[in-house]
């Protein structure tokens, strides 16, 4: 490992950082297409590669208010997220929503979120750093790192952590897009299957069968793909009967 020690802080060289990011990229590619596994890989890699990080979490804020721990590395990270979820405030939430990096050097002296700081310090967390991870409409996310040391995260940790967060945001976005494409393709196949069943059962042409599905979707206020699934399921059940 290529490192230099300056005072109490370990500084990672550019070569070592490049190697770490390359390994991280390969790990994310292995998880590509599965957002949950991608997020888990992010948290685990952050703990291993960001200096002083002992625990990590990815906190999502859905629709601007629903707080969820999307991935965790360590029980302490989970408990810190739970505190913020209960209080409705904290550095992770502000980092996600305000889209900025937040660092707490000494939990016992920080006055921005006193209720959170008191409880987090009781868990043994003395410093934190939070990176805004992604924004999608009213959905937000943050990568959060925790340490039991005061002033654990220096400029080096902040620089490396921000690179991991940016890299992870791109990978996670790509994974979500791929999953959405797969869902869309699956829906298209099911709609085509349902249309074929209606054509056969009611002796309809392709356009007429699709028009029937569309009208049923509107009349019942049901998504077209969900309705198609129901048509296919009913047909299979009738065939078994």
PDB file of C-alpha atoms in Angstrom:
ATOM      1  CA  UNK A   1       0.000   0.000   0.000  1.00  0.00           C
ATOM      2  CA  UNK A   2       1.351   3.407  -0.932  1.00  0.00           C
ATOM      3  CA  UNK A   3       0.813   5.782   1.981  1.00  0.00           C
ATOM      4  CA  UNK A   4       2.522   8.706   3.654  1.00  0.00           C
ATOM      5  CA  UNK A   5       2.072   9.607   7.311  1.00  0.00           C
ATOM      6  CA  UNK A   6       1.755  13.320   8.096  1.00  0.00           C
ATOM      7  CA  UNK A   7       1.249  13.803  11.826  1.00  0.00           C
ATOM      8  CA  UNK A   8      -1.615  11.526  12.866  1.00  0.00           C
ATOM      9  CA  UNK A   9      -3.196  11.464   9.428  1.00  0.00           C
ATOM     10  CA  UNK A  10      -2.551   8.802   6.799  1.00  0.00           C
ATOM     11  CA  UNK A  11      -2.350  10.301   3.310  1.00  0.00           C
ATOM     12  CA  UNK A  12      -3.072   8.048   0.351  1.00  0.00           C
ATOM     13  CA  UNK A  13      -0.990   8.693  -2.774  1.00  0.00           C
ATOM     14  CA  UNK A  14      -2.544   9.208  -6.216  1.00  0.00           C
ATOM     15  CA  UNK A  15      -1.287   5.828  -7.386  1.00  0.00           C
ATOM     16  CA  UNK A  16      -2.863   4.022  -4.452  1.00  0.00           C
ATOM     17  CA  UNK A  17      -6.121   5.956  -4.882  1.00  0.00           C
ATOM     18  CA  UNK A  18      -6.209   5.052  -8.570  1.00  0.00           C
ATOM     19  CA  UNK A  19      -5.786   1.379  -7.695  1.00  0.00           C
ATOM     20  CA  UNK A  20      -8.513   1.566  -5.054  1.00  0.00           C
ATOM     21  CA  UNK A  21     -10.968   3.221  -7.439  1.00  0.00           C
ATOM     22  CA  UNK A  22     -10.182   0.648 -10.134  1.00  0.00           C
ATOM     23  CA  UNK A  23     -10.933  -2.159  -7.676  1.00  0.00           C
ATOM     24  CA  UNK A  24     -14.100  -0.368  -6.595  1.00  0.00           C
ATOM     25  CA  UNK A  25     -15.228   0.032 -10.215  1.00  0.00           C
ATOM     26  CA  UNK A  26     -14.720  -3.681 -10.854  1.00  0.00           C
ATOM     27  CA  UNK A  27     -16.714  -4.536  -7.744  1.00  0.00           C
ATOM     28  CA  UNK A  28     -19.578  -2.290  -8.815  1.00  0.00           C
ATOM     29  CA  UNK A  29     -19.601  -3.818 -12.283  1.00  0.00           C
ATOM     30  CA  UNK A  30     -20.091  -7.235 -10.696  1.00  0.00           C
ATOM     31  CA  UNK A  31     -23.154  -5.872  -8.890  1.00  0.00           C
ATOM     32  CA  UNK A  32     -24.410  -3.893 -11.894  1.00  0.00           C
ATOM     33  CA  UNK A  33     -28.144  -4.172 -12.473  1.00  0.00           C
ATOM     34  CA  UNK A  34     -28.991  -4.773  -8.825  1.00  0.00           C
ATOM     35  CA  UNK A  35     -29.286  -1.390  -7.032  1.00  0.00           C
ATOM     36  CA  UNK A  36     -29.451  -2.935  -3.562  1.00  0.00           C
ATOM     37  CA  UNK A  37     -26.261  -4.949  -4.018  1.00  0.00           C
ATOM     38  CA  UNK A  38     -24.615  -1.902  -5.604  1.00  0.00           C
ATOM     39  CA  UNK A  39     -25.413   0.217  -2.543  1.00  0.00           C
ATOM     40  CA  UNK A  40     -24.106  -2.482  -0.209  1.00  0.00           C
ATOM     41  CA  UNK A  41     -20.859  -2.665  -2.189  1.00  0.00           C
ATOM     42  CA  UNK A  42     -20.510   1.109  -1.893  1.00  0.00           C
ATOM     43  CA  UNK A  43     -20.785   1.144   1.907  1.00  0.00           C
ATOM     44  CA  UNK A  44     -18.396  -1.767   2.383  1.00  0.00           C
ATOM     45  CA  UNK A  45     -15.820  -0.303  -0.014  1.00  0.00           C
ATOM     46  CA  UNK A  46     -16.031   3.102   1.676  1.00  0.00           C
ATOM     47  CA  UNK A  47     -15.164   1.602   5.065  1.00  0.00           C
ATOM     48  CA  UNK A  48     -12.220  -0.260   3.566  1.00  0.00           C
ATOM     49  CA  UNK A  49     -10.847   2.614   1.497  1.00  0.00           C
ATOM     50  CA  UNK A  50     -11.600   5.966   3.148  1.00  0.00           C
ATOM     51  CA  UNK A  51      -9.072   6.764   5.907  1.00  0.00           C
ATOM     52  CA  UNK A  52     -10.523   6.556   9.449  1.00  0.00           C
ATOM     53  CA  UNK A  53     -13.941   5.268   8.322  1.00  0.00           C
ATOM     54  CA  UNK A  54     -15.184   2.551  10.685  1.00  0.00           C
ATOM     55  CA  UNK A  55     -18.872   2.384   9.754  1.00  0.00           C
ATOM     56  CA  UNK A  56     -20.899   3.546   6.777  1.00  0.00           C
ATOM     57  CA  UNK A  57     -24.454   3.897   5.605  1.00  0.00           C
ATOM     58  CA  UNK A  58     -26.394   5.142   2.639  1.00  0.00           C
ATOM     59  CA  UNK A  59     -29.423   7.071   3.802  1.00  0.00           C
ATOM     60  CA  UNK A  60     -32.221   7.809   1.369  1.00  0.00           C
ATOM     61  CA  UNK A  61     -34.917  10.408   1.833  1.00  0.00           C
ATOM     62  CA  UNK A  62     -37.894   9.439  -0.317  1.00  0.00           C
ATOM     63  CA  UNK A  63     -40.430  12.034  -1.405  1.00  0.00           C
ATOM     64  CA  UNK A  64     -38.562  14.535   0.724  1.00  0.00           C
ATOM     65  CA  UNK A  65     -39.644  13.019   4.043  1.00  0.00           C
ATOM     66  CA  UNK A  66     -39.459   9.200   4.275  1.00  0.00           C
ATOM     67  CA  UNK A  67     -36.066   8.276   5.741  1.00  0.00           C
ATOM     68  CA  UNK A  68     -34.692   4.844   4.879  1.00  0.00           C
ATOM     69  CA  UNK A  69     -31.346   3.080   5.395  1.00  0.00           C
ATOM     70  CA  UNK A  70     -30.662   1.710   1.931  1.00  0.00           C
ATOM     71  CA  UNK A  71     -27.377   0.008   2.874  1.00  0.00           C
ATOM     72  CA  UNK A  72     -25.333  -0.417   6.038  1.00  0.00           C
ATOM     73  CA  UNK A  73     -21.837  -1.405   7.118  1.00  0.00           C
ATOM     74  CA  UNK A  74     -21.949  -1.876  10.885  1.00  0.00           C
ATOM     75  CA  UNK A  75     -24.578  -1.754  13.621  1.00  0.00           C
ATOM     76  CA  UNK A  76     -23.482   1.708  14.739  1.00  0.00           C
ATOM     77  CA  UNK A  77     -24.291   3.131  11.310  1.00  0.00           C
ATOM     78  CA  UNK A  78     -27.738   1.575  11.504  1.00  0.00           C
ATOM     79  CA  UNK A  79     -28.350   3.092  14.949  1.00  0.00           C
ATOM     80  CA  UNK A  80     -27.213   6.544  13.784  1.00  0.00           C
ATOM     81  CA  UNK A  81     -29.648   6.383  10.876  1.00  0.00           C
ATOM     82  CA  UNK A  82     -32.412   5.271  13.246  1.00  0.00           C
ATOM     83  CA  UNK A  83     -31.788   8.293  15.492  1.00  0.00           C
ATOM     84  CA  UNK A  84     -32.118  10.676  12.556  1.00  0.00           C
ATOM     85  CA  UNK A  85     -35.200   8.880  11.319  1.00  0.00           C
ATOM     86  CA  UNK A  86     -36.785   9.277  14.754  1.00  0.00           C
ATOM     87  CA  UNK A  87     -35.753  12.932  15.195  1.00  0.00           C
ATOM     88  CA  UNK A  88     -36.329  13.963  11.583  1.00  0.00           C
ATOM     89  CA  UNK A  89     -33.007  15.819  11.544  1.00  0.00           C
ATOM     90  CA  UNK A  90     -29.277  15.224  11.389  1.00  0.00           C
ATOM     91  CA  UNK A  91     -26.186  15.556   9.184  1.00  0.00           C
ATOM     92  CA  UNK A  92     -27.078  12.690   6.822  1.00  0.00           C
ATOM     93  CA  UNK A  93     -30.499  14.145   6.059  1.00  0.00           C
ATOM     94  CA  UNK A  94     -29.182  17.654   5.551  1.00  0.00           C
ATOM     95  CA  UNK A  95     -26.355  16.425   3.322  1.00  0.00           C
ATOM     96  CA  UNK A  96     -28.813  14.477   1.162  1.00  0.00           C
ATOM     97  CA  UNK A  97     -31.396  17.218   0.815  1.00  0.00           C
ATOM     98  CA  UNK A  98     -29.104  20.266   0.721  1.00  0.00           C
ATOM     99  CA  UNK A  99     -26.700  18.510  -1.680  1.00  0.00           C
ATOM    100  CA  UNK A 100     -23.491  19.306   0.155  1.00  0.00           C
ATOM    101  CA  UNK A 101     -20.761  17.608   2.162  1.00  0.00           C
ATOM    102  CA  UNK A 102     -21.123  17.898   5.933  1.00  0.00           C
ATOM    103  CA  UNK A 103     -18.378  17.103   8.430  1.00  0.00           C
ATOM    104  CA  UNK A 104     -18.631  16.810  12.205  1.00  0.00           C
ATOM    105  CA  UNK A 105     -15.184  16.872  13.796  1.00  0.00           C
ATOM    106  CA  UNK A 106     -16.279  16.573  17.431  1.00  0.00           C
ATOM    107  CA  UNK A 107     -19.727  15.208  18.162  1.00  0.00           C
ATOM    108  CA  UNK A 108     -19.615  16.448  21.768  1.00  0.00           C
ATOM    109  CA  UNK A 109     -19.091  20.075  20.784  1.00  0.00           C
ATOM    110  CA  UNK A 110     -21.194  20.285  17.626  1.00  0.00           C
ATOM    111  CA  UNK A 111     -24.251  22.516  18.098  1.00  0.00           C
ATOM    112  CA  UNK A 112     -26.037  22.110  14.750  1.00  0.00           C
ATOM    113  CA  UNK A 113     -28.061  19.032  15.718  1.00  0.00           C
ATOM    114  CA  UNK A 114     -27.704  18.822  19.533  1.00  0.00           C
ATOM    115  CA  UNK A 115     -30.272  16.041  20.042  1.00  0.00           C
ATOM    116  CA  UNK A 116     -28.686  13.846  17.388  1.00  0.00           C
ATOM    117  CA  UNK A 117     -25.137  14.660  18.517  1.00  0.00           C
ATOM    118  CA  UNK A 118     -25.845  13.661  22.112  1.00  0.00           C
ATOM    119  CA  UNK A 119     -27.290  10.283  21.132  1.00  0.00           C
ATOM    120  CA  UNK A 120     -24.660   9.567  18.472  1.00  0.00           C
ATOM    121  CA  UNK A 121     -21.890  10.353  20.953  1.00  0.00           C
ATOM    122  CA  UNK A 122     -23.521   7.916  23.347  1.00  0.00           C
ATOM    123  CA  UNK A 123     -23.051   5.240  20.680  1.00  0.00           C
ATOM    124  CA  UNK A 124     -19.343   6.046  20.521  1.00  0.00           C
ATOM    125  CA  UNK A 125     -19.469   8.072  17.299  1.00  0.00           C
ATOM    126  CA  UNK A 126     -17.192  11.095  17.715  1.00  0.00           C
ATOM    127  CA  UNK A 127     -16.899  12.305  14.140  1.00  0.00           C
ATOM    128  CA  UNK A 128     -18.815  11.914  10.867  1.00  0.00           C
ATOM    129  CA  UNK A 129     -18.663  12.965   7.263  1.00  0.00           C
ATOM    130  CA  UNK A 130     -21.649  12.859   4.890  1.00  0.00           C
ATOM    131  CA  UNK A 131     -21.586  13.130   1.095  1.00  0.00           C
ATOM    132  CA  UNK A 132     -24.609  13.904  -1.049  1.00  0.00           C
ATOM    133  CA  UNK A 133     -24.984  10.857  -3.280  1.00  0.00           C
ATOM    134  CA  UNK A 134     -27.836  11.331  -5.731  1.00  0.00           C
ATOM    135  CA  UNK A 135     -30.943  13.352  -6.417  1.00  0.00           C
ATOM    136  CA  UNK A 136     -33.890  11.959  -8.355  1.00  0.00           C
ATOM    137  CA  UNK A 137     -36.954  14.174  -8.261  1.00  0.00           C
ATOM    138  CA  UNK A 138     -37.897  14.382  -4.584  1.00  0.00           C
ATOM    139  CA  UNK A 139     -35.687  11.409  -3.681  1.00  0.00           C
ATOM    140  CA  UNK A 140     -32.298  12.130  -2.117  1.00  0.00           C
ATOM    141  CA  UNK A 141     -29.388  10.080  -0.841  1.00  0.00           C
ATOM    142  CA  UNK A 142     -26.186  10.485   1.157  1.00  0.00           C
ATOM    143  CA  UNK A 143     -23.117   8.362   1.838  1.00  0.00           C
ATOM    144  CA  UNK A 144     -22.283   8.652   5.551  1.00  0.00           C
ATOM    145  CA  UNK A 145     -19.039   7.657   7.260  1.00  0.00           C
ATOM    146  CA  UNK A 146     -18.539   7.337  11.022  1.00  0.00           C
ATOM    147  CA  UNK A 147     -15.518   7.153  13.306  1.00  0.00           C
ATOM    148  CA  UNK A 148     -14.956   6.657  17.029  1.00  0.00           C
ATOM    149  CA  UNK A 149     -12.102   9.202  16.924  1.00  0.00           C
ATOM    150  CA  UNK A 150     -12.437  12.964  17.293  1.00  0.00           C
ATOM    151  CA  UNK A 151     -11.412  14.884  14.137  1.00  0.00           C
ATOM    152  CA  UNK A 152     -10.915  11.602  12.294  1.00  0.00           C
ATOM    153  CA  UNK A 153     -11.761  12.833   8.814  1.00  0.00           C
ATOM    154  CA  UNK A 154      -9.189  15.193   7.353  1.00  0.00           C
ATOM    155  CA  UNK A 155      -8.903  16.677   3.882  1.00  0.00           C
ATOM    156  CA  UNK A 156      -7.555  13.414   2.520  1.00  0.00           C
ATOM    157  CA  UNK A 157     -10.574  11.445   3.761  1.00  0.00           C
ATOM    158  CA  UNK A 158     -12.930  14.110   2.420  1.00  0.00           C
ATOM    159  CA  UNK A 159     -11.262  14.061  -0.988  1.00  0.00           C
ATOM    160  CA  UNK A 160     -11.292  10.267  -1.278  1.00  0.00           C
ATOM    161  CA  UNK A 161     -14.810   9.993   0.113  1.00  0.00           C
ATOM    162  CA  UNK A 162     -16.148  12.519  -2.397  1.00  0.00           C
ATOM    163  CA  UNK A 163     -14.605  10.532  -5.239  1.00  0.00           C
ATOM    164  CA  UNK A 164     -16.230   7.351  -3.990  1.00  0.00           C
ATOM    165  CA  UNK A 165     -19.565   9.129  -3.611  1.00  0.00           C
ATOM    166  CA  UNK A 166     -19.420  10.561  -7.135  1.00  0.00           C
ATOM    167  CA  UNK A 167     -18.339   7.240  -8.598  1.00  0.00           C
ATOM    168  CA  UNK A 168     -21.022   5.413  -6.653  1.00  0.00           C
ATOM    169  CA  UNK A 169     -23.745   7.862  -7.691  1.00  0.00           C
ATOM    170  CA  UNK A 170     -23.031   7.183 -11.356  1.00  0.00           C
ATOM    171  CA  UNK A 171     -22.940   3.420 -10.837  1.00  0.00           C
ATOM    172  CA  UNK A 172     -26.152   3.457  -8.820  1.00  0.00           C
ATOM    173  CA  UNK A 173     -27.922   5.619 -11.395  1.00  0.00           C
ATOM    174  CA  UNK A 174     -26.836   3.250 -14.169  1.00  0.00           C
ATOM    175  CA  UNK A 175     -28.034   0.240 -12.186  1.00  0.00           C
ATOM    176  CA  UNK A 176     -31.431   1.863 -11.616  1.00  0.00           C
ATOM    177  CA  UNK A 177     -31.746   2.720 -15.304  1.00  0.00           C
ATOM    178  CA  UNK A 178     -30.888  -0.842 -16.303  1.00  0.00           C
ATOM    179  CA  UNK A 179     -33.452  -2.206 -13.850  1.00  0.00           C
ATOM    180  CA  UNK A 180     -36.084   0.183 -15.225  1.00  0.00           C
ATOM    181  CA  UNK A 181     -35.284  -0.934 -18.779  1.00  0.00           C
ATOM    182  CA  UNK A 182     -35.606  -4.579 -17.764  1.00  0.00           C
ATOM    183  CA  UNK A 183     -38.936  -3.841 -16.107  1.00  0.00           C
ATOM    184  CA  UNK A 184     -40.139  -2.010 -19.206  1.00  0.00           C
ATOM    185  CA  UNK A 185     -39.112  -4.890 -21.467  1.00  0.00           C
ATOM    186  CA  UNK A 186     -40.822  -7.402 -19.190  1.00  0.00           C
ATOM    187  CA  UNK A 187     -43.981  -5.274 -19.188  1.00  0.00           C
ATOM    188  CA  UNK A 188     -43.882  -5.069 -22.964  1.00  0.00           C
ATOM    189  CA  UNK A 189     -43.628  -8.860 -23.237  1.00  0.00           C
ATOM    190  CA  UNK A 190     -46.532  -9.393 -20.824  1.00  0.00           C
ATOM    191  CA  UNK A 191     -48.692  -6.848 -22.673  1.00  0.00           C
ATOM    192  CA  UNK A 192     -47.922  -8.627 -25.929  1.00  0.00           C
ATOM    193  CA  UNK A 193     -48.834 -11.967 -24.345  1.00  0.00           C
ATOM    194  CA  UNK A 194     -52.118 -10.592 -22.983  1.00  0.00           C
ATOM    195  CA  UNK A 195     -52.935  -9.036 -26.340  1.00  0.00           C
ATOM    196  CA  UNK A 196     -52.381 -12.383 -28.060  1.00  0.00           C
ATOM    197  CA  UNK A 197     -54.698 -14.125 -25.606  1.00  0.00           C
ATOM    198  CA  UNK A 198     -57.439 -11.563 -26.219  1.00  0.00           C
ATOM    199  CA  UNK A 199     -56.981 -11.914 -29.975  1.00  0.00           C
ATOM    200  CA  UNK A 200     -57.422 -15.667 -29.736  1.00  0.00           C
ATOM    201  CA  UNK A 201     -60.295 -15.635 -27.241  1.00  0.00           C
ATOM    202  CA  UNK A 202     -62.380 -12.883 -28.820  1.00  0.00           C
ATOM    203  CA  UNK A 203     -61.227 -13.224 -32.438  1.00  0.00           C
ATOM    204  CA  UNK A 204     -59.832  -9.693 -32.508  1.00  0.00           C
ATOM    205  CA  UNK A 205     -57.117  -8.098 -34.560  1.00  0.00           C
ATOM    206  CA  UNK A 206     -53.931  -6.843 -32.929  1.00  0.00           C
ATOM    207  CA  UNK A 207     -55.042  -3.196 -32.834  1.00  0.00           C
ATOM    208  CA  UNK A 208     -58.486  -4.057 -31.486  1.00  0.00           C
ATOM    209  CA  UNK A 209     -57.025  -6.276 -28.763  1.00  0.00           C
ATOM    210  CA  UNK A 210     -54.666  -3.497 -27.656  1.00  0.00           C
ATOM    211  CA  UNK A 211     -57.534  -0.982 -27.734  1.00  0.00           C
ATOM    212  CA  UNK A 212     -59.538  -3.311 -25.477  1.00  0.00           C
ATOM    213  CA  UNK A 213     -56.650  -3.544 -23.003  1.00  0.00           C
ATOM    214  CA  UNK A 214     -56.240   0.238 -23.019  1.00  0.00           C
ATOM    215  CA  UNK A 215     -59.943   0.835 -22.404  1.00  0.00           C
ATOM    216  CA  UNK A 216     -60.030  -1.658 -19.535  1.00  0.00           C
ATOM    217  CA  UNK A 217     -56.943   0.027 -18.077  1.00  0.00           C
ATOM    218  CA  UNK A 218     -58.630   3.432 -18.144  1.00  0.00           C
ATOM    219  CA  UNK A 219     -62.013   2.201 -16.911  1.00  0.00           C
ATOM    220  CA  UNK A 220     -60.510   0.346 -13.940  1.00  0.00           C
ATOM    221  CA  UNK A 221     -57.749   2.907 -13.257  1.00  0.00           C
ATOM    222  CA  UNK A 222     -55.195   0.101 -13.486  1.00  0.00           C
ATOM    223  CA  UNK A 223     -51.765   0.356 -15.061  1.00  0.00           C
ATOM    224  CA  UNK A 224     -51.632  -1.317 -18.457  1.00  0.00           C
ATOM    225  CA  UNK A 225     -48.821  -3.663 -17.415  1.00  0.00           C
ATOM    226  CA  UNK A 226     -50.665  -4.690 -14.219  1.00  0.00           C
ATOM    227  CA  UNK A 227     -53.834  -5.345 -16.185  1.00  0.00           C
ATOM    228  CA  UNK A 228     -51.889  -7.443 -18.695  1.00  0.00           C
ATOM    229  CA  UNK A 229     -50.435  -9.507 -15.847  1.00  0.00           C
ATOM    230  CA  UNK A 230     -53.977 -10.083 -14.570  1.00  0.00           C
ATOM    231  CA  UNK A 231     -55.248 -11.146 -18.002  1.00  0.00           C
ATOM    232  CA  UNK A 232     -52.384 -13.611 -18.398  1.00  0.00           C
ATOM    233  CA  UNK A 233     -52.834 -14.976 -14.863  1.00  0.00           C
ATOM    234  CA  UNK A 234     -56.599 -15.441 -15.394  1.00  0.00           C
ATOM    235  CA  UNK A 235     -56.024 -17.225 -18.681  1.00  0.00           C
ATOM    236  CA  UNK A 236     -53.468 -19.567 -17.136  1.00  0.00           C
ATOM    237  CA  UNK A 237     -55.795 -20.285 -14.220  1.00  0.00           C
ATOM    238  CA  UNK A 238     -58.669 -21.062 -16.621  1.00  0.00           C
ATOM    239  CA  UNK A 239     -56.415 -23.375 -18.612  1.00  0.00           C
ATOM    240  CA  UNK A 240     -55.408 -25.263 -15.479  1.00  0.00           C
ATOM    241  CA  UNK A 241     -59.048 -25.514 -14.422  1.00  0.00           C
TER     242      UNK A 241
END
